[in-house]
């Protein structure tokens, strides 16, 4: 065993402009960094615990969960280890083995895994239009539900990915919420890419459940997630027969320690930043407009309604054929300019986000990419 390898652990790309869409919303502000120094011991959050995480008053976890409910316009909030755990909890609590869940074709792999772990079947809702838009045909939810009902299949849950992690397409959740309501099925909205980045109002969107991701979109250290739901589904928080204070689906307590401390410490910052969502969209559209001038082609819904951008980049592919670094030239050249987060070696398609960057940084990124391509 070489224990030396654990000494002086250093993050390679700490001071760079990171364009990785799954990381941009999880960058923590300085107030959260300060809180880390107060609470870095393992169970530090439990100094004044009387048996359950969500009831801790010092630090103010209980108040925080109430504030989160208000922020999301949902009745009850609990913490999870991530969006994926939230999805599994809902499926496990609500569905019985063999039930169907109806979900969109852009659903994250963790939605499929959660369903598999809960021993459920899947019925997919496909695209209204495939390449290059990949827009989900939301009206199809009704038809898929009807088809399952005609075959006497038991449906346990309707799931929609609010914004998917592949194309960054924003779905009109209310449409699916209405269909689910009219059919009498619970509706889970996966907001891993939206809550904490943009305003989300659960009741307006007709969601019965919302899952969110602290490390992805709420400026928190990972892993932490949020599960919000409405009162009529309080079966999700049923307590143990043997340990009556402990909630079974949460195995008593979920994320404790630094992930939760940073989620709380960043909360005022997050509440404020979602007010500037329109500006984030302007930055995103600016990047698309500028990079399409040099041969990038944006995939997904146009114009962009979310900061995650996926480009088809034949121009990078062309250059890679001539450069001795092959596909790695783009990563390499960006890194020289202090920019990271683009997958090394990938040139056919590129994903990026400029969420939370200053306008000057956005311009710097655009100019750097133009310079690399034009050279
Ligand atoms: C749409 C979507 N949902 C869920 C997840 C998983 O989130 P978490 O890591 O909080 O489980 C991701 C991660 O990329 C995602 O893109």
Coordinates of C-alpha atoms and ligand atoms in Angstrom, one line a residue:
X1 CA 0.0 0.0 0.0
X2 CA 1.4 3.4 -1.0
X3 CA 0.0 5.8 1.6
X4 CA 2.1 8.7 0.1
X5 CA -0.3 9.0 -2.7
X6 CA -2.9 10.5 -0.3
X7 CA -0.5 13.2 0.9
X8 CA -1.0 16.8 -0.4
X9 CA -4.1 16.0 -2.6
X10 CA -4.3 18.8 -5.1
X11 CA -7.0 19.6 -7.6
X12 CA -5.5 20.1 -11.0
X13 CA -7.8 22.7 -12.5
X14 CA -8.7 24.7 -9.5
X15 CA -8.0 28.2 -10.9
X16 CA -9.3 27.8 -14.4
X17 CA -12.6 28.8 -16.1
X18 CA -14.5 25.5 -16.0
X19 CA -17.0 25.1 -18.8
X20 CA -18.3 21.6 -17.7
X21 CA -22.1 22.0 -17.5
X22 CA -22.4 19.5 -14.6
X23 CA -20.0 21.6 -12.6
X24 CA -20.9 25.2 -13.3
X25 CA -23.9 25.2 -11.0
X26 CA -22.0 23.6 -8.2
X27 CA -19.3 26.2 -7.8
X28 CA -19.5 27.4 -4.2
X29 CA -19.4 31.1 -3.1
X30 CA -16.9 32.3 -0.5
X31 CA -19.5 32.3 2.3
X32 CA -19.9 28.5 1.9
X33 CA -16.1 28.1 1.8
X34 CA -15.9 29.8 5.2
X35 CA -18.6 27.6 6.7
X36 CA -16.6 24.5 5.7
X37 CA -13.9 25.5 8.3
X38 CA -16.5 25.5 11.1
X39 CA -18.0 22.2 10.3
X40 CA -15.4 19.9 8.7
X41 CA -15.6 17.2 11.4
X42 CA -17.6 14.2 10.3
X43 CA -20.7 14.4 12.5
X44 CA -20.3 18.1 13.4
X45 CA -23.8 18.9 12.2
X46 CA -25.2 16.5 14.9
X47 CA -23.8 18.5 17.9
X48 CA -27.4 19.3 18.9
X49 CA -29.4 16.6 17.3
X50 CA -32.4 15.1 19.0
X51 CA -32.8 12.1 16.7
X52 CA -33.4 13.4 13.3
X53 CA -31.6 15.5 10.7
X54 CA -34.5 17.5 9.5
X55 CA -35.3 18.6 13.1
X56 CA -31.9 20.0 14.0
X57 CA -32.2 23.7 15.1
X58 CA -28.5 24.5 15.5
X59 CA -27.3 24.8 12.8
X60 CA -30.7 25.8 11.5
X61 CA -31.6 22.7 9.4
X62 CA -35.3 22.7 10.3
X63 CA -35.7 26.4 9.3
X64 CA -33.6 25.8 6.2
X65 CA -36.0 23.0 5.0
X66 CA -39.0 25.3 5.6
X67 CA -37.2 28.1 3.6
X68 CA -36.5 25.6 0.8
X69 CA -40.2 24.6 0.7
X70 CA -41.0 28.3 0.3
X71 CA -38.4 28.7 -2.4
X72 CA -39.7 25.7 -4.4
X73 CA -43.4 26.3 -3.5
X74 CA -43.8 22.8 -2.2
X75 CA -45.2 21.6 1.1
X76 CA -42.4 19.4 2.6
X77 CA -38.7 19.1 1.9
X78 CA -36.2 16.4 2.9
X79 CA -32.5 16.0 2.1
X80 CA -31.1 13.2 0.1
X81 CA -27.6 12.3 -1.2
X82 CA -28.4 13.5 -4.7
X83 CA -31.2 13.8 -7.3
X84 CA -30.9 10.1 -8.0
X85 CA -31.5 9.0 -4.4
X86 CA -34.6 11.2 -4.4
X87 CA -35.9 9.5 -7.5
X88 CA -35.3 6.1 -6.0
X89 CA -37.0 7.1 -2.7
X90 CA -40.2 8.2 -4.5
X91 CA -40.3 5.1 -6.7
X92 CA -39.6 2.8 -3.8
X93 CA -42.2 4.4 -1.5
X94 CA -45.0 4.7 -4.1
X95 CA -44.7 1.9 -6.6
X96 CA -44.9 -1.8 -6.2
X97 CA -42.8 -4.3 -8.0
X98 CA -43.6 -4.6 -11.7
X99 CA -45.4 -1.2 -12.0
X100 CA -44.7 1.0 -14.9
X101 CA -43.1 4.4 -14.8
X102 CA -43.6 6.7 -17.8
X103 CA -40.6 8.9 -18.5
X104 CA -39.1 11.0 -21.3
X105 CA -36.5 9.7 -23.7
X106 CA -34.1 12.3 -22.5
X107 CA -34.2 11.0 -18.9
X108 CA -30.9 10.8 -17.1
X109 CA -29.4 7.3 -16.7
X110 CA -30.0 7.5 -13.0
X111 CA -33.8 7.6 -13.6
X112 CA -33.5 4.3 -15.3
X113 CA -31.2 2.9 -12.6
X114 CA -33.5 4.0 -9.9
X115 CA -36.4 2.3 -11.6
X116 CA -34.4 -0.9 -12.1
X117 CA -33.4 -0.9 -8.4
X118 CA -37.0 -0.4 -7.5
X119 CA -37.9 -3.3 -9.8
X120 CA -40.1 -1.3 -12.1
X121 CA -40.9 -1.3 -15.8
X122 CA -40.3 1.6 -18.1
X123 CA -42.4 3.2 -20.8
X124 CA -40.7 5.9 -22.8
X125 CA -42.1 9.1 -24.3
X126 CA -40.2 9.9 -27.5
X127 CA -39.4 12.9 -29.5
X128 CA -41.6 15.3 -31.3
X129 CA -38.6 15.9 -33.5
X130 CA -35.3 14.1 -33.4
X131 CA -32.1 15.5 -34.9
X132 CA -31.1 18.3 -34.4
X133 CA -33.8 19.4 -31.8
X134 CA -34.5 16.2 -29.8
X135 CA -37.6 17.9 -28.3
X136 CA -39.8 15.5 -26.2
X137 CA -43.3 15.1 -27.5
X138 CA -45.0 16.0 -24.2
X139 CA -48.5 15.3 -25.5
X140 CA -47.4 11.7 -26.1
X141 CA -47.5 11.2 -22.3
X142 CA -51.2 10.9 -22.5
X143 CA -51.1 8.4 -25.3
X144 CA -48.4 6.3 -23.6
X145 CA -50.5 6.2 -20.4
X146 CA -53.6 5.3 -22.4
X147 CA -51.8 2.5 -24.2
X148 CA -50.6 1.0 -20.9
X149 CA -54.1 1.3 -19.4
X150 CA -55.5 -0.5 -22.4
X151 CA -53.2 -3.3 -21.7
X152 CA -54.2 -3.3 -18.0
X153 CA -50.7 -2.4 -16.9
X154 CA -50.3 -0.8 -13.5
X155 CA -48.7 2.7 -13.6
X156 CA -46.9 3.9 -10.5
X157 CA -45.4 7.2 -11.5
X158 CA -45.0 9.8 -14.2
X159 CA -41.5 11.3 -14.5
X160 CA -40.3 14.2 -16.5
X161 CA -36.7 15.5 -16.8
X162 CA -37.2 19.3 -16.5
X163 CA -33.9 20.0 -18.3
X164 CA -31.9 17.0 -19.6
X165 CA -28.2 16.7 -19.3
X166 CA -27.6 15.9 -23.0
X167 CA -29.1 18.8 -24.9
X168 CA -30.2 21.2 -22.2
X169 CA -33.7 21.2 -23.5
X170 CA -36.3 22.8 -21.1
X171 CA -39.6 21.0 -21.0
X172 CA -42.9 22.6 -20.3
X173 CA -43.5 20.6 -17.1
X174 CA -47.0 22.0 -16.5
X175 CA -48.3 20.2 -19.6
X176 CA -47.2 16.8 -18.2
X177 CA -48.3 17.8 -14.7
X178 CA -51.8 18.4 -16.0
X179 CA -51.9 15.1 -17.9
X180 CA -50.7 13.2 -14.8
X181 CA -53.3 14.9 -12.6
X182 CA -56.1 14.2 -15.1
X183 CA -55.1 10.6 -15.2
X184 CA -54.6 10.4 -11.4
X185 CA -51.0 9.4 -11.3
X186 CA -48.2 11.1 -9.1
X187 CA -45.9 13.3 -11.1
X188 CA -42.2 13.6 -10.3
X189 CA -40.2 16.4 -11.9
X190 CA -36.4 15.9 -12.1
X191 CA -35.0 19.4 -11.5
X192 CA -31.3 18.4 -11.2
X193 CA -30.4 21.0 -13.9
X194 CA -33.0 23.6 -12.9
X195 CA -33.5 24.1 -9.2
X196 CA -30.8 26.5 -8.0
X197 CA -30.0 27.8 -11.5
X198 CA -33.4 29.2 -12.6
X199 CA -36.7 29.9 -10.8
X200 CA -38.8 26.8 -10.2
X201 CA -42.3 26.9 -8.7
X202 CA -43.4 23.4 -8.0
X203 CA -47.1 24.1 -7.6
X204 CA -47.2 26.2 -10.8
X205 CA -45.6 23.3 -12.6
X206 CA -48.2 20.9 -11.1
X207 CA -45.4 18.7 -9.6
X208 CA -46.2 16.3 -6.8
X209 CA -42.5 15.6 -6.3
X210 CA -39.4 17.6 -7.2
X211 CA -35.9 16.3 -6.9
X212 CA -32.9 18.6 -7.1
X213 CA -29.1 18.3 -6.9
X214 CA -27.1 20.4 -4.5
X215 CA -23.7 19.7 -6.1
X216 CA -25.0 20.1 -9.6
X217 CA -27.1 23.3 -9.4
X218 CA -27.3 24.6 -5.9
X219 CA -23.7 25.7 -5.2
X220 CA -23.0 22.9 -2.7
X221 CA -20.2 20.5 -2.1
X222 CA -21.4 17.0 -3.1
X223 CA -23.1 14.8 -2.6
X224 CA -26.4 16.2 -1.6
X225 CA -29.9 16.4 -3.1
X226 CA -33.3 17.7 -2.2
X227 CA -36.6 15.9 -2.4
X228 CA -39.7 18.2 -2.1
X229 CA -43.3 17.0 -2.2
X230 CA -46.8 17.9 -1.4
X231 CA -48.7 16.9 1.7
X232 CA -50.9 14.3 0.1
X233 CA -47.8 12.2 -0.4
X234 CA -46.6 12.2 3.1
X235 CA -46.4 8.4 3.0
X236 CA -42.9 9.0 1.7
X237 CA -41.9 10.1 5.2
X238 CA -43.5 7.2 7.1
X239 CA -41.5 6.4 10.3
X240 CA -40.1 3.1 11.5
X241 CA -42.2 0.7 13.7
X242 CA -39.1 -0.1 15.7
X243 CA -37.6 3.4 15.8
X244 CA -40.6 5.7 15.6
X245 CA -38.7 8.9 15.2
X246 CA -36.7 7.6 12.1
X247 CA -38.0 7.9 8.6
X248 CA -37.6 4.6 6.8
X249 CA -37.0 5.8 3.2
X250 CA -34.3 8.1 4.4
X251 CA -32.7 5.4 6.6
X252 CA -33.1 7.8 9.5
X253 CA -30.8 10.5 8.2
X254 CA -29.2 11.2 4.8
X255 CA -26.6 13.8 3.9
X256 CA -24.9 15.2 7.0
X257 CA -21.7 17.3 7.3
X258 CA -20.1 19.5 4.7
X259 CA -22.5 18.8 1.8
X260 CA -25.4 20.1 3.9
X261 CA -23.5 22.9 5.5
X262 CA -22.5 24.3 2.1
X263 CA -26.0 23.8 0.7
X264 CA -27.3 26.0 3.6
X265 CA -24.5 28.5 3.5
X266 CA -25.0 29.0 -0.2
X267 CA -28.7 29.3 0.0
X268 CA -29.0 33.1 0.2
X269 CA -26.6 33.3 -2.8
X270 CA -28.7 30.8 -4.7
X271 CA -32.0 32.5 -3.9
X272 CA -30.5 35.7 -5.3
X273 CA -28.8 34.2 -8.4
X274 CA -32.0 32.7 -9.8
X275 CA -33.3 36.2 -10.2
X276 CA -30.7 36.8 -12.9
X277 CA -31.7 33.8 -15.0
X278 CA -32.6 36.0 -18.0
X279 CA -29.0 37.3 -18.0
X280 CA -27.7 33.7 -18.0
X281 CA -29.8 33.0 -21.1
X282 CA -28.5 36.1 -22.8
X283 CA -24.9 34.9 -22.2
X284 CA -25.8 31.4 -23.4
X285 CA -27.4 32.7 -26.6
X286 CA -24.4 35.0 -27.2
X287 CA -22.1 32.0 -27.0
X288 CA -24.2 30.1 -29.5
X289 CA -24.5 33.0 -31.9
X290 CA -20.8 33.7 -31.9
X291 CA -19.6 30.0 -32.1
X292 CA -22.1 29.2 -34.9
X293 CA -20.2 31.9 -36.9
X294 CA -17.1 29.7 -36.9
X295 CA -18.8 26.4 -37.8
X296 CA -20.2 25.1 -34.6
X297 CA -23.9 23.9 -34.7
X298 CA -26.0 24.0 -31.7
X299 CA -28.2 20.9 -31.0
X300 CA -31.4 20.9 -29.1
X301 CA -34.2 23.5 -28.8
X302 CA -33.4 26.9 -30.4
X303 CA -33.0 29.5 -29.2
X304 CA -31.6 28.2 -26.0
X305 CA -33.7 28.2 -22.9
X306 CA -31.1 26.7 -20.6
X307 CA -27.4 27.2 -20.1
X308 CA -26.3 23.7 -21.1
X309 CA -25.2 23.9 -24.7
X310 CA -24.4 21.0 -26.9
X311 CA -22.6 21.7 -30.2
X312 CA -21.9 19.6 -33.2
X313 CA -18.3 20.6 -34.1
X314 CA -17.2 19.3 -37.5
X315 CA -14.7 22.1 -37.7
X316 CA -12.9 20.7 -34.6
X317 CA -12.9 17.3 -36.2
X318 CA -11.4 18.7 -39.3
X319 CA -8.6 20.4 -37.4
X320 CA -8.0 17.2 -35.3
X321 CA -7.1 15.3 -38.5
X322 CA -4.3 17.7 -39.3
X323 CA -3.0 18.4 -35.8
X324 CA -0.4 16.0 -34.4
X325 CA -2.2 16.1 -31.0
X326 CA -5.2 14.7 -32.8
X327 CA -8.5 15.3 -30.9
X328 CA -6.6 16.5 -27.8
X329 CA -5.6 19.8 -29.5
X330 CA -8.8 21.6 -28.4
X331 CA -8.5 20.6 -24.8
X332 CA -4.8 21.5 -24.9
X333 CA -5.2 24.9 -26.5
X334 CA -8.1 25.8 -24.1
X335 CA -6.0 24.8 -21.1
X336 CA -3.1 27.0 -22.2
X337 CA -5.7 29.8 -22.0
X338 CA -6.9 28.9 -18.6
X339 CA -10.1 27.2 -19.7
X340 CA -11.1 23.6 -18.8
X341 CA -14.2 21.4 -18.5
X342 CA -14.3 20.3 -22.2
X343 CA -13.8 16.5 -22.5
X344 CA -10.2 15.8 -23.6
X345 CA -10.0 14.1 -27.0
X346 CA -13.5 14.8 -28.0
X347 CA -14.0 16.8 -31.2
X348 CA -17.3 15.7 -32.9
X349 CA -19.6 17.1 -30.2
X350 CA -18.8 19.4 -27.4
X351 CA -20.9 20.3 -24.3
X352 CA -20.4 23.5 -22.4
X353 CA -22.0 26.1 -20.1
X354 CA -21.0 29.6 -19.1
X355 CA -23.5 29.7 -16.2
X356 CA -22.4 32.2 -13.5
X357 CA -19.4 33.6 -15.4
X358 CA -19.0 37.3 -15.7
X359 CA -19.7 38.8 -19.1
X360 CA -16.0 39.5 -19.6
X361 CA -15.2 35.9 -18.9
X362 CA -17.8 34.8 -21.4
X363 CA -16.3 37.0 -24.0
X364 CA -12.8 35.7 -23.2
X365 CA -14.0 32.1 -23.7
X366 CA -15.7 32.9 -27.0
X367 CA -12.6 34.8 -28.2
X368 CA -10.3 32.0 -27.1
X369 CA -12.3 29.4 -29.0
X370 CA -12.4 31.6 -32.1
X371 CA -8.7 32.1 -31.9
X372 CA -8.0 28.4 -31.6
X373 CA -10.2 27.5 -34.5
X374 CA -9.1 30.3 -36.8
X375 CA -5.4 29.5 -36.3
Ligands
LIG1 C1 -30.8 15.4 -15.6 C2 -30.0 14.8 -14.5 N1 -30.7 14.2 -13.5 C3 -30.0 13.7 -12.4 C4 -28.6 13.7 -12.4 C5 -27.9 13.1 -11.2 O1 -27.8 14.0 -10.2 P1 -27.2 13.6 -8.8 O2 -25.7 13.5 -9.0 O3 -27.6 14.7 -7.8 O4 -27.8 12.3 -8.4 C6 -28.0 14.3 -13.4 C7 -26.5 14.3 -13.4 O5 -25.8 14.7 -14.4 C8 -28.7 14.9 -14.5 O6 -28.1 15.5 -15.5

